[in-house]
Short mmCIF file of C-alpha atoms and ligand atoms in Angstrom, two decimals:
data_model
loop_
_atom_site.label_atom_id
_atom_site.label_comp_id
_atom_site.label_asym_id
_atom_site.label_seq_id
_atom_site.Cartn_x
_atom_site.Cartn_y
_atom_site.Cartn_z
CA MET A 575 -14.36 -22.34 0.10
CA THR A 576 -11.41 -23.09 -2.15
CA SER A 577 -12.16 -25.16 -5.19
CA SER A 578 -8.83 -26.33 -6.62
CA ALA A 579 -7.71 -29.77 -5.50
CA TYR A 580 -4.02 -28.88 -5.93
CA LYS A 581 -4.10 -26.46 -3.07
CA ILE A 582 -2.72 -28.19 -0.05
CA ILE A 583 -2.51 -25.31 2.36
CA PRO A 584 -0.95 -25.90 5.77
CA ALA A 585 -3.48 -25.45 8.56
CA THR A 586 -1.04 -23.04 10.18
CA PHE A 587 -0.95 -20.74 7.16
CA THR A 588 -2.18 -17.23 7.69
CA ALA A 589 -2.24 -14.64 4.94
CA ILE A 590 -1.51 -11.93 7.53
CA PRO A 591 1.53 -13.11 9.50
CA SER A 592 2.52 -9.50 10.21
CA LEU A 593 -0.31 -9.18 12.68
CA GLU A 594 1.56 -11.56 14.99
CA ALA A 595 4.98 -10.33 13.94
CA TRP A 596 4.22 -6.73 14.89
CA ARG A 597 3.00 -7.76 18.32
CA ALA A 598 6.32 -9.52 18.92
CA ILE A 599 8.46 -6.43 18.26
CA ALA A 600 9.00 -3.99 21.13
CA VAL A 601 9.89 -0.49 19.93
CA ALA A 602 10.93 1.96 22.64
CA ALA A 603 12.07 5.55 22.98
CA VAL A 604 15.22 5.83 25.09
CA GLU A 605 17.85 8.38 26.14
CA THR A 606 20.65 5.93 25.36
CA PRO A 607 20.29 2.45 23.86
CA ASP A 608 20.96 -0.47 26.17
CA ALA A 609 24.56 -1.68 25.75
CA ALA A 610 23.25 -5.25 25.78
CA LEU A 611 21.60 -4.82 22.34
CA GLU A 612 23.16 -6.79 19.48
CA ALA A 613 23.69 -3.80 17.18
CA ILE A 614 23.65 -0.05 17.69
CA GLY A 615 23.65 2.45 14.85
CA TYR A 616 24.91 6.05 15.04
CA VAL A 617 23.54 8.45 12.46
CA ILE A 618 26.34 10.71 11.23
CA GLY A 619 26.15 13.47 8.61
CA THR A 620 28.78 14.53 6.08
CA ASP A 621 29.95 17.15 8.58
CA GLY A 622 29.39 17.98 12.23
CA ASP A 623 30.34 16.00 15.30
CA VAL A 624 30.92 12.28 15.40
CA PRO A 625 29.38 10.90 18.63
CA ALA A 626 32.07 9.93 21.17
CA ALA A 627 30.51 6.47 21.51
CA VAL A 628 31.68 5.66 17.97
CA GLY A 629 35.26 5.79 19.25
CA LEU A 630 36.64 7.09 15.96
CA ASP A 631 36.96 10.62 14.63
CA ARG A 632 35.84 11.78 11.22
CA ALA A 633 39.27 11.34 9.66
CA ALA A 634 39.41 7.72 10.85
CA LEU A 635 35.90 7.08 9.52
CA GLY A 636 36.98 8.65 6.23
CA ARG A 637 40.00 6.34 6.01
CA ALA A 638 37.60 3.42 6.42
CA GLY A 639 35.64 4.74 3.45
CA PHE A 640 32.74 6.30 5.37
CA THR A 641 31.85 9.79 4.15
CA GLY A 642 28.42 10.16 5.78
CA LYS A 643 26.40 10.33 2.60
CA THR A 644 22.74 9.32 2.93
CA GLY A 645 22.14 5.64 3.41
CA GLU A 646 25.83 4.69 3.61
CA THR A 647 26.66 2.23 6.41
CA LEU A 648 29.94 1.07 7.95
CA LEU A 649 30.48 -1.68 10.47
CA VAL A 650 32.96 -0.18 12.98
CA PRO A 651 35.14 -2.87 14.59
CA THR A 652 34.93 -3.00 18.39
CA ASN A 653 36.56 -5.23 20.97
CA ASP A 654 33.31 -6.35 22.54
CA GLY A 655 29.69 -5.42 23.11
CA ALA A 656 27.11 -4.49 20.52
CA GLU A 657 27.99 -4.37 16.86
CA LEU A 658 28.57 -0.69 16.07
CA ILE A 659 27.29 0.70 12.78
CA ALA A 660 27.92 4.18 11.40
CA VAL A 661 24.96 5.33 9.29
CA GLY A 662 25.25 8.20 6.83
CA ALA A 663 22.72 11.02 7.00
CA GLY A 664 23.95 13.27 4.19
CA ASP A 665 24.30 17.01 4.59
CA ALA A 666 22.55 17.39 7.96
CA ALA A 667 19.28 18.84 6.58
CA LEU A 668 17.32 15.66 7.30
CA THR A 669 13.70 15.57 6.20
CA GLY A 670 11.23 13.04 7.54
CA SER A 671 11.55 11.12 4.29
CA THR A 672 15.35 10.95 4.43
CA LEU A 673 15.27 9.99 8.07
CA ARG A 674 12.93 7.09 7.22
CA ASP A 675 15.36 5.93 4.51
CA VAL A 676 18.38 6.34 6.79
CA ALA A 677 16.71 4.25 9.49
CA ALA A 678 15.89 1.61 6.87
CA ALA A 679 19.51 1.51 5.70
CA PHE A 680 20.60 0.92 9.29
CA ALA A 681 18.05 -1.86 9.82
CA ARG A 682 19.34 -3.63 6.70
CA ALA A 683 22.98 -3.24 7.76
CA ALA A 684 22.02 -4.82 11.11
CA LYS A 685 20.03 -7.60 9.47
CA ALA A 686 21.60 -10.42 11.46
CA SER A 687 20.55 -8.83 14.78
CA ALA A 688 17.17 -9.21 16.47
CA ARG A 689 17.73 -6.50 19.11
CA ILE A 690 18.91 -3.20 17.70
CA GLY A 691 19.17 0.46 18.65
CA LEU A 692 19.60 3.68 16.68
CA VAL A 693 21.01 6.99 17.88
CA VAL A 694 20.06 10.06 15.85
CA PRO A 695 21.45 13.58 16.27
CA GLY A 696 19.08 16.41 17.15
CA ASN A 697 17.42 17.94 14.12
CA PRO A 698 15.18 21.01 14.33
CA ALA A 699 13.56 20.29 10.93
CA VAL A 700 11.77 17.17 12.16
CA SER A 701 9.77 17.13 15.42
CA ALA A 702 10.49 14.43 17.98
CA ALA A 703 7.14 12.79 17.26
CA GLU A 704 7.70 12.77 13.52
CA ALA A 705 11.21 11.42 14.00
CA GLY A 706 9.82 8.60 16.13
CA ALA A 707 7.23 7.74 13.50
CA VAL A 708 9.46 7.78 10.43
CA ILE A 709 12.39 5.97 12.11
CA THR A 710 9.99 3.25 13.27
CA GLU A 711 8.50 2.92 9.79
CA GLY A 712 11.93 2.76 8.15
CA ILE A 713 13.23 0.08 10.50
CA LEU A 714 10.12 -2.11 10.65
CA LEU A 715 9.39 -1.97 6.93
CA ALA A 716 13.01 -2.63 5.94
CA ARG A 717 13.00 -5.77 8.07
CA TYR A 718 9.64 -6.98 6.76
CA ARG A 719 9.72 -10.46 5.25
CA PHE A 720 6.93 -12.71 4.01
CA SER A 721 8.08 -15.99 5.53
CA ALA A 722 4.67 -17.57 6.14
CA LEU A 723 5.43 -20.34 3.63
CA GLN A 724 9.03 -21.05 4.63
CA SER A 725 9.72 -23.96 6.98
CA ALA A 726 12.05 -21.64 8.88
CA PRO A 727 12.46 -17.91 8.27
CA LYS A 728 15.61 -17.17 6.24
CA ASP A 729 16.14 -13.79 7.88
CA THR A 730 16.40 -12.83 11.53
CA PRO A 731 13.08 -11.40 12.71
CA LEU A 732 13.28 -8.24 14.82
CA ALA A 733 12.52 -8.56 18.52
CA ALA A 734 13.45 -5.19 20.02
CA VAL A 735 14.21 -1.71 18.74
CA GLU A 736 15.42 1.23 20.83
CA ILE A 737 15.43 4.72 19.38
CA ALA A 738 17.28 7.72 20.81
CA VAL A 739 17.08 11.20 19.32
CA ALA A 740 19.38 13.84 20.82
CA GLU A 741 17.62 16.82 22.42
CA ALA A 742 14.19 15.24 21.85
CA SER A 743 11.63 14.61 24.53
CA VAL A 744 11.41 10.86 25.13
CA ASP A 745 7.64 11.18 25.62
CA GLU A 746 7.12 12.89 22.28
CA LEU A 747 9.43 10.41 20.61
CA ALA A 748 7.38 7.58 22.13
CA THR A 749 4.15 9.12 20.81
CA GLY A 750 5.62 9.11 17.32
CA ILE A 751 6.88 5.55 17.72
CA ARG A 752 3.38 4.36 18.60
CA ARG A 753 2.09 6.01 15.43
CA GLY A 754 4.89 4.46 13.36
CA VAL A 755 4.15 1.00 14.72
CA VAL A 756 0.52 1.36 13.63
CA THR A 757 1.21 2.83 10.17
CA SER A 758 3.94 0.32 9.37
CA ARG A 759 1.64 -2.49 10.51
CA SER A 760 -0.92 -1.19 7.97
CA ALA A 761 1.68 -1.37 5.22
CA ALA A 762 2.90 -4.78 6.38
CA LEU A 763 -0.65 -6.17 6.30
CA ALA A 764 -1.03 -4.81 2.77
CA ARG A 765 2.28 -6.47 1.83
CA ASP A 766 1.23 -9.78 3.36
CA LEU A 767 -1.97 -9.82 1.33
CA ALA A 768 -0.23 -8.93 -1.92
CA ASN A 769 2.59 -11.42 -1.32
CA ALA A 770 0.17 -14.27 -0.55
CA PRO A 771 -0.04 -16.74 -3.47
CA PRO A 772 -3.22 -16.37 -5.51
CA SER A 773 -4.65 -19.72 -4.50
CA HIS A 774 -3.95 -19.02 -0.83
CA LEU A 775 -5.93 -15.80 -1.00
CA THR A 776 -9.14 -15.81 -3.00
CA ALA A 777 -11.79 -13.10 -2.95
CA THR A 778 -13.78 -15.06 -0.35
CA ASP A 779 -10.64 -15.51 1.77
CA LEU A 780 -10.03 -11.75 1.63
CA ALA A 781 -13.60 -11.11 2.78
CA ASP A 782 -13.02 -13.43 5.76
CA ILE A 783 -9.76 -11.68 6.61
CA ALA A 784 -11.42 -8.26 6.35
CA ALA A 785 -14.08 -9.41 8.83
CA GLN A 786 -11.39 -10.64 11.23
CA LEU A 787 -9.47 -7.37 10.94
CA GLY A 788 -12.67 -5.38 11.40
CA ASP A 789 -13.34 -7.13 14.72
CA GLU A 790 -9.82 -6.51 15.87
CA PHE A 791 -9.38 -2.92 14.70
CA GLY A 792 -12.81 -1.42 15.19
CA PHE A 793 -14.44 -1.07 11.80
CA ASP A 794 -17.53 -2.64 10.25
CA VAL A 795 -17.29 -5.09 7.40
CA GLU A 796 -20.00 -6.25 5.05
CA SER A 797 -19.32 -8.53 2.08
CA TYR A 798 -21.60 -9.06 -0.88
CA ASP A 799 -21.52 -12.46 -2.59
CA LYS A 800 -22.36 -13.34 -6.16
CA ALA A 801 -26.12 -13.61 -5.62
CA GLN A 802 -26.17 -10.23 -3.88
CA LEU A 803 -24.00 -8.65 -6.60
CA ILE A 804 -26.55 -9.80 -9.18
CA GLU A 805 -29.29 -8.11 -7.11
CA MET A 806 -27.14 -4.99 -6.84
CA GLY A 807 -26.52 -4.82 -10.58
CA CYS A 808 -22.73 -4.96 -10.32
CA GLY A 809 -22.24 -6.09 -13.90
CA GLY A 810 -18.62 -4.98 -14.14
CA LEU A 811 -17.42 -7.16 -11.28
CA LEU A 812 -19.67 -10.04 -12.33
CA GLY A 813 -18.45 -9.86 -15.92
CA VAL A 814 -14.80 -10.13 -14.91
CA ASN A 815 -15.66 -12.94 -12.50
CA ALA A 816 -17.53 -14.98 -15.11
CA GLY A 817 -14.56 -17.15 -16.07
CA SER A 818 -13.53 -17.95 -12.53
CA ALA A 819 -14.15 -21.04 -10.41
CA GLU A 820 -14.06 -18.70 -7.39
CA GLU A 821 -16.88 -16.42 -6.27
CA PRO A 822 -16.39 -12.64 -6.35
CA ARG A 823 -16.79 -10.43 -3.32
CA MET A 824 -17.53 -6.75 -2.95
CA ILE A 825 -16.20 -5.90 0.50
CA ARG A 826 -17.47 -2.79 2.26
CA LEU A 827 -15.50 -1.40 5.21
CA SER A 828 -16.70 1.46 7.35
CA PHE A 829 -14.95 3.33 10.10
CA THR A 830 -16.78 5.80 12.33
CA PRO A 831 -14.64 8.16 14.42
CA ALA A 832 -15.13 8.53 18.14
CA PRO A 833 -17.69 11.36 18.66
CA SER A 834 -15.15 13.44 20.59
CA SER A 835 -12.67 13.32 17.68
CA ALA A 836 -14.99 13.45 14.67
CA ASN A 837 -14.52 16.34 12.23
CA GLY A 838 -17.80 15.64 10.43
CA ARG A 839 -16.04 14.71 7.20
CA HIS A 840 -16.36 11.53 5.23
CA VAL A 841 -14.09 10.06 2.58
CA ALA A 842 -14.49 6.93 0.51
CA PHE A 843 -11.61 4.70 -0.56
CA VAL A 844 -11.95 2.23 -3.41
CA GLY A 845 -9.43 -0.55 -4.12
CA LYS A 846 -8.92 -2.83 -7.11
CA GLY A 847 -8.97 -6.41 -5.88
CA ILE A 848 -7.99 -8.65 -8.78
CA MET A 849 -6.73 -11.66 -6.84
CA TYR A 850 -4.97 -12.89 -9.97
CA ASP A 851 -4.95 -11.29 -13.41
CA SER A 852 -4.36 -13.82 -16.18
CA GLY A 853 -5.76 -11.36 -18.70
CA GLY A 854 -8.78 -13.59 -19.28
CA ILE A 855 -9.54 -14.46 -22.91
CA SER A 856 -7.07 -11.66 -23.82
CA LEU A 857 -4.52 -13.90 -22.11
CA LYS A 858 -1.31 -12.24 -21.03
CA PRO A 859 1.88 -13.41 -22.80
CA SER A 860 3.85 -15.98 -20.85
CA ASP A 861 6.55 -13.82 -19.30
CA PRO A 862 7.66 -13.07 -15.75
CA MET A 863 4.95 -10.41 -15.52
CA HIS A 864 2.49 -13.22 -14.85
CA LEU A 865 4.18 -13.95 -11.56
CA LEU A 866 3.42 -10.42 -10.40
CA MET A 867 -0.26 -10.65 -11.14
CA LYS A 868 -1.06 -12.17 -7.75
CA MET A 869 -0.41 -8.58 -6.62
CA ASP A 870 -3.17 -7.17 -8.78
CA MET A 871 -5.13 -6.73 -5.56
CA GLY A 872 -2.50 -4.34 -4.21
CA GLY A 873 -4.99 -1.47 -4.23
CA ALA A 874 -7.55 -3.40 -2.17
CA ALA A 875 -4.76 -4.52 0.16
CA ALA A 876 -3.59 -0.93 0.67
CA VAL A 877 -7.11 0.21 1.50
CA LEU A 878 -7.74 -2.64 3.94
CA GLY A 879 -4.34 -2.03 5.56
CA ALA A 880 -5.07 1.68 5.88
CA VAL A 881 -8.44 1.17 7.54
CA THR A 882 -6.85 -1.02 10.24
CA ALA A 883 -4.95 2.06 11.47
CA LEU A 884 -7.83 4.49 11.84
CA ARG A 885 -9.14 3.61 15.29
CA ASP A 886 -5.69 3.29 16.83
CA LEU A 887 -4.68 6.69 15.43
CA ASP A 888 -8.03 8.22 16.42
CA SER A 889 -8.85 9.37 12.89
CA PRO A 890 -11.20 12.37 12.91
CA THR A 891 -12.47 11.47 9.42
CA ALA A 892 -15.12 8.84 8.72
CA VAL A 893 -14.08 6.36 6.04
CA THR A 894 -16.15 4.04 3.88
CA ALA A 895 -14.25 1.71 1.59
CA PHE A 896 -15.10 -0.71 -1.18
CA LEU A 897 -12.81 -3.53 -2.27
CA SER A 898 -13.87 -5.04 -5.58
CA CYS A 899 -12.54 -8.58 -5.61
CA THR A 900 -12.32 -11.45 -8.07
CA ASP A 901 -9.70 -13.13 -10.19
CA ASN A 902 -9.65 -12.67 -13.96
CA MET A 903 -9.57 -16.07 -15.66
CA PRO A 904 -10.17 -17.55 -19.11
CA SER A 905 -12.60 -20.47 -19.31
CA GLY A 906 -15.68 -21.65 -21.13
CA SER A 907 -17.78 -19.33 -19.02
CA ALA A 908 -15.45 -16.33 -19.26
CA TYR A 909 -16.60 -12.95 -20.52
CA LYS A 910 -15.70 -12.40 -24.13
CA LEU A 911 -14.40 -9.64 -26.35
CA GLY A 912 -17.46 -7.90 -27.73
CA ASP A 913 -19.57 -8.59 -24.67
CA VAL A 914 -21.44 -5.64 -23.20
CA LEU A 915 -21.54 -5.33 -19.42
CA THR A 916 -23.90 -3.07 -17.48
CA ALA A 917 -22.41 -1.34 -14.45
CA ARG A 918 -24.39 -0.56 -11.30
CA ASN A 919 -25.26 2.95 -12.50
CA GLY A 920 -26.67 1.60 -15.76
CA THR A 921 -23.68 2.54 -17.93
CA THR A 922 -23.19 -0.05 -20.67
CA ILE A 923 -19.60 -1.06 -21.40
CA GLU A 924 -18.33 -2.82 -24.51
CA VAL A 925 -15.48 -5.17 -23.65
CA LYS A 926 -12.75 -4.77 -26.24
CA ASN A 927 -10.03 -6.38 -24.12
CA THR A 928 -10.64 -8.68 -21.17
CA ASP A 929 -7.24 -7.70 -19.75
CA ALA A 930 -8.53 -4.17 -19.13
CA GLU A 931 -10.54 -5.70 -16.28
CA GLY A 932 -9.46 -3.38 -13.49
CA ARG A 933 -11.58 -0.48 -14.67
CA LEU A 934 -14.58 -2.84 -14.96
CA VAL A 935 -14.46 -4.00 -11.35
CA MET A 936 -13.69 -0.45 -10.23
CA SER A 937 -16.76 0.96 -12.01
CA ASP A 938 -19.27 -0.75 -9.68
CA ALA A 939 -17.20 0.03 -6.58
CA LEU A 940 -16.93 3.72 -7.53
CA VAL A 941 -20.69 3.87 -8.06
CA LEU A 942 -21.30 2.29 -4.64
CA ALA A 943 -18.85 4.73 -3.07
CA SER A 944 -20.49 7.74 -4.72
CA GLU A 945 -23.95 6.62 -3.55
CA GLY A 946 -22.77 7.29 0.02
CA LYS A 947 -22.21 10.97 -0.95
CA PRO A 948 -18.75 11.22 0.63
CA ASP A 949 -16.86 14.53 0.61
CA ALA A 950 -14.18 12.88 -1.53
CA ILE A 951 -13.31 9.59 -3.18
CA VAL A 952 -9.76 8.26 -3.51
CA ASP A 953 -9.27 5.09 -5.48
CA ILE A 954 -6.14 3.01 -5.77
CA ALA A 955 -5.51 0.37 -8.40
CA THR A 956 -2.77 -1.59 -10.14
CA LEU A 957 -4.45 -0.38 -13.27
CA THR A 958 -2.12 0.08 -16.23
CA GLY A 959 1.25 -1.03 -17.54
CA ALA A 960 1.38 2.52 -18.91
CA ALA A 961 1.79 3.95 -15.37
CA LEU A 962 4.73 1.59 -14.84
CA MET A 963 6.25 2.61 -18.19
CA ALA A 964 5.85 6.33 -17.48
CA LEU A 965 6.97 6.53 -13.86
CA GLY A 966 8.75 3.28 -12.98
CA GLY A 967 8.70 1.56 -9.65
CA ALA A 968 9.20 4.50 -7.29
CA THR A 969 6.35 6.85 -8.17
CA ALA A 970 2.64 6.26 -8.60
CA ALA A 971 0.49 8.09 -11.15
CA LEU A 972 -2.08 10.49 -9.71
CA LEU A 973 -5.09 11.80 -11.61
CA GLY A 974 -8.47 13.17 -10.67
CA ASN A 975 -11.27 15.66 -11.19
CA ASP A 976 -10.59 17.95 -8.22
CA GLU A 977 -7.38 19.86 -7.50
CA ALA A 978 -8.02 20.12 -3.74
CA VAL A 979 -8.34 16.35 -3.34
CA ILE A 980 -5.33 15.84 -5.61
CA GLU A 981 -3.31 18.26 -3.46
CA GLY A 982 -4.39 16.32 -0.36
CA VAL A 983 -3.07 13.13 -1.94
CA LYS A 984 0.20 14.87 -2.89
CA ASP A 985 0.65 16.04 0.71
CA ALA A 986 -0.08 12.55 2.01
CA GLY A 987 2.41 11.14 -0.50
CA ALA A 988 5.13 13.51 0.70
CA ALA A 989 4.42 12.81 4.38
CA SER A 990 4.44 9.04 3.93
CA GLY A 991 7.39 8.95 1.52
CA GLU A 992 5.11 7.24 -1.00
CA SER A 993 5.89 9.29 -4.04
CA VAL A 994 3.15 10.36 -6.46
CA TRP A 995 3.17 12.41 -9.66
CA GLN A 996 0.15 14.00 -11.25
CA LEU A 997 -0.76 13.21 -14.85
CA PRO A 998 -3.40 15.18 -16.74
CA LEU A 999 -6.97 13.94 -17.01
CA GLU A 1000 -6.96 15.05 -20.65
CA LYS A 1001 -10.63 15.27 -21.63
CA SER A 1002 -9.92 15.29 -25.37
CA TYR A 1003 -8.81 11.64 -25.10
CA ARG A 1004 -12.26 10.57 -23.95
CA LYS A 1005 -13.31 9.82 -27.54
CA GLN A 1006 -10.79 6.97 -27.60
CA LEU A 1007 -13.22 5.18 -25.29
CA ASP A 1008 -16.21 5.59 -27.61
CA SER A 1009 -18.12 2.45 -28.50
CA ASP A 1010 -20.32 1.87 -31.53
CA ILE A 1011 -22.83 -0.18 -29.56
CA ALA A 1012 -22.51 0.77 -25.86
CA ASP A 1013 -22.03 3.91 -23.75
CA ILE A 1014 -18.30 3.39 -23.44
CA SER A 1015 -15.63 0.81 -24.26
CA ASN A 1016 -13.01 -0.48 -21.84
CA LEU A 1017 -10.10 0.09 -24.20
CA GLY A 1018 -8.38 3.35 -25.15
CA GLY A 1019 -5.80 3.95 -27.87
CA PRO A 1020 -2.15 2.92 -27.82
CA HIS A 1021 -0.94 6.05 -26.00
CA ALA A 1022 -1.55 7.69 -22.60
CA GLY A 1023 -2.97 4.47 -21.21
CA ALA A 1024 -2.96 5.68 -17.59
CA THR A 1025 -4.98 8.73 -18.61
CA THR A 1026 -7.55 6.87 -20.71
CA ALA A 1027 -8.03 4.37 -17.87
CA ALA A 1028 -8.61 7.25 -15.44
CA LEU A 1029 -11.04 8.90 -17.89
CA PHE A 1030 -13.00 5.65 -17.81
CA LEU A 1031 -13.12 5.67 -14.00
CA ALA A 1032 -14.17 9.34 -13.96
CA GLU A 1033 -17.51 8.34 -15.47
CA PHE A 1034 -18.50 6.47 -12.32
CA VAL A 1035 -17.87 9.00 -9.53
CA ASP A 1036 -21.01 11.06 -10.13
CA GLY A 1037 -19.14 14.37 -10.01
CA ILE A 1038 -17.83 13.82 -6.48
CA PRO A 1039 -14.34 15.25 -5.84
CA TRP A 1040 -12.10 12.34 -6.73
CA ALA A 1041 -8.47 11.32 -7.04
CA HIS A 1042 -7.09 8.12 -8.56
CA LEU A 1043 -3.78 6.44 -7.82
CA ASP A 1044 -2.39 4.03 -10.41
CA ILE A 1045 0.08 1.83 -8.49
CA ALA A 1046 0.92 -0.68 -11.26
CA GLY A 1047 4.57 0.44 -10.99
CA THR A 1048 4.88 0.87 -7.24
CA MET A 1049 3.04 -2.24 -6.03
CA GLN A 1050 6.26 -4.22 -5.86
CA SER A 1051 10.00 -3.83 -5.69
CA THR A 1052 12.57 -6.06 -7.39
CA THR A 1053 15.22 -5.17 -4.80
CA ASP A 1054 15.53 -4.32 -1.11
CA GLU A 1055 15.76 -0.54 -1.16
CA ALA A 1056 15.21 1.84 1.77
CA TRP A 1057 11.80 1.02 3.33
CA ARG A 1058 10.76 -1.06 0.31
CA SER A 1059 11.52 -4.71 0.84
CA LYS A 1060 11.73 -7.03 -2.15
CA GLY A 1061 8.25 -8.15 -3.17
CA ALA A 1062 5.02 -6.34 -2.47
CA THR A 1063 5.59 -2.81 -1.11
CA GLY A 1064 2.20 -2.15 0.47
CA PHE A 1065 2.33 1.15 -1.41
CA GLY A 1066 -0.58 3.41 -0.60
CA ALA A 1067 -1.52 2.04 2.81
CA ARG A 1068 0.44 4.68 4.73
CA LEU A 1069 -0.49 7.38 2.20
CA LEU A 1070 -4.21 6.69 2.67
CA VAL A 1071 -3.85 6.72 6.46
CA ASP A 1072 -2.21 10.12 6.27
CA PHE A 1073 -4.89 11.35 3.85
CA ALA A 1074 -7.71 10.33 6.21
CA MET A 1075 -5.96 11.81 9.25
CA ASN A 1076 -5.48 15.20 7.56
CA PHE A 1077 -8.52 15.44 5.28
CA ARG A 1078 -10.08 18.88 4.94
CA SER A 1079 -12.89 19.84 2.66
CA GLU A 1080 -14.10 23.34 1.96
N1 BES B 2141 -3.15 -5.48 -13.87
C1 BES B 2141 -2.82 -4.96 -15.14
C2 BES B 2141 -1.88 -3.76 -15.04
C3 BES B 2141 -0.50 -4.03 -14.54
C4 BES B 2141 0.54 -4.20 -15.40
C5 BES B 2141 -0.24 -4.01 -13.18
C6 BES B 2141 1.82 -4.40 -14.93
C7 BES B 2141 1.04 -4.22 -12.71
C8 BES B 2141 2.06 -4.41 -13.57
C9 BES B 2141 -4.08 -4.50 -15.85
O1 BES B 2141 -5.24 -5.21 -15.56
C10 BES B 2141 -3.85 -4.64 -17.29
O2 BES B 2141 -3.72 -5.75 -17.75
N2 BES B 2141 -3.82 -3.52 -18.00
C11 BES B 2141 -3.63 -3.51 -19.40
C12 BES B 2141 -4.70 -2.61 -19.98
C13 BES B 2141 -4.75 -2.62 -21.46
C14 BES B 2141 -5.25 -3.97 -21.95
C15 BES B 2141 -5.67 -1.52 -21.91
C16 BES B 2141 -2.25 -2.93 -19.67
O3 BES B 2141 -1.85 -1.98 -19.01
O4 BES B 2141 -1.58 -3.46 -20.55
MN1 MN B 2142 -5.45 -6.94 -16.80
ZN1 ZN B 2143 -5.28 -6.14 -13.70
#
């Protein structure tokens, strides 16, 4: 399956170690955390009571430098027992998003401990179930590490987490925890795939993993190989793949809700799956950016991660997904500048830059998605450096042709803490994509690169309500920060889960 002789991959290697890791972590709702845990955190705001268990009053905490501002942590010395950590919650008005970040800050402060507990004050703004879900996500995602290729993990893996929320029903809290375990597992799987080295995870490998995940999590998987893609007329994906020693794959996932839960609605997700983006003949300059390009399949990873959650969360919405997968390599057989590719819907595309490959592989996948006549399409792609320049690493660019779908994505972004910001799909820029010899070119002008890329994609959705997420900036984090762990963030996996769970169409 793999063609490069230099790849000596340990037989024990798995590109999705989080599948095992998540099974090994017990997360429980409790009234009071077990005193035998290694570390217990107490969430404390800038005012209000300090729990008696902390053993210090606010003035004493203040003298130790703890003010209670969001994300602040203080190790409180004790004579014996669990390590005691004060965790700042800010000015009491905790939202789900802040609570997730606060829980993450605690999990990082307790990083040497495998068995930890967190005590949170009652908070009417966040239901017990939501609290359970966001605290679980914050803790599990903060402690995520990709250690599959380390002889011994450098960080202490989590074994047990106990969560107590004052005045909350333990049953409701437990319901939320179960949801948080599933959604954070989705994100962790997406991180695993994006963190995996490019030669450890080819397009064919990803198709195999998708099939394995489909068996385990109750969705159907079909993969189309090169010969089938030729039959299907997927000239965009084939063009990008031309320079590669590895075969491409178009991976189709489909989830059908249980009849008793189904809402009759159907959405399609489409993910960019460039396993490695060298730029092709338009070779990227040799800078550290190259190292990130193994993550150019972050969109496909987010979609696959999201779909693994749908059965366990009893999604009412049917989901079909397409992951368009290949690497983008220069070679004697590579596609060239000036070549014209023909996408599945017959659109001819003049290639003016082989590094604008994402939109080419997305074109065929969007056409396939639209052929299924879904109620909406949401695509996610590490598409443009321009999105990174405009919005940085915390916020993804959001564009689309339908305000209702865009609003749905905004809501899902807010609920998941995966921040999005809408950019205009400015139609007057479409002429930048004009070609003298084909229907469209793959290169816009020097400005508004995220918009011109989205305008290109818009031509392949056949008028179906559509939203596009450009995650070039948010696919990875250079530091450990709140729920984002250094490396691939899995951005979009939890957002897409939330979108499917809450999808409405008029
Ligand atoms: N995969 C890159 C976009 C990217 C850049 C993702 C930085 C993550 C971090 C994409 O394929 C690309 O190369 N885009 C070009 C497009 C240009 C040639 C029109 C870009 O943005 O420079
Ligand atoms: Mn590129
Ligand atoms: Zn790319």
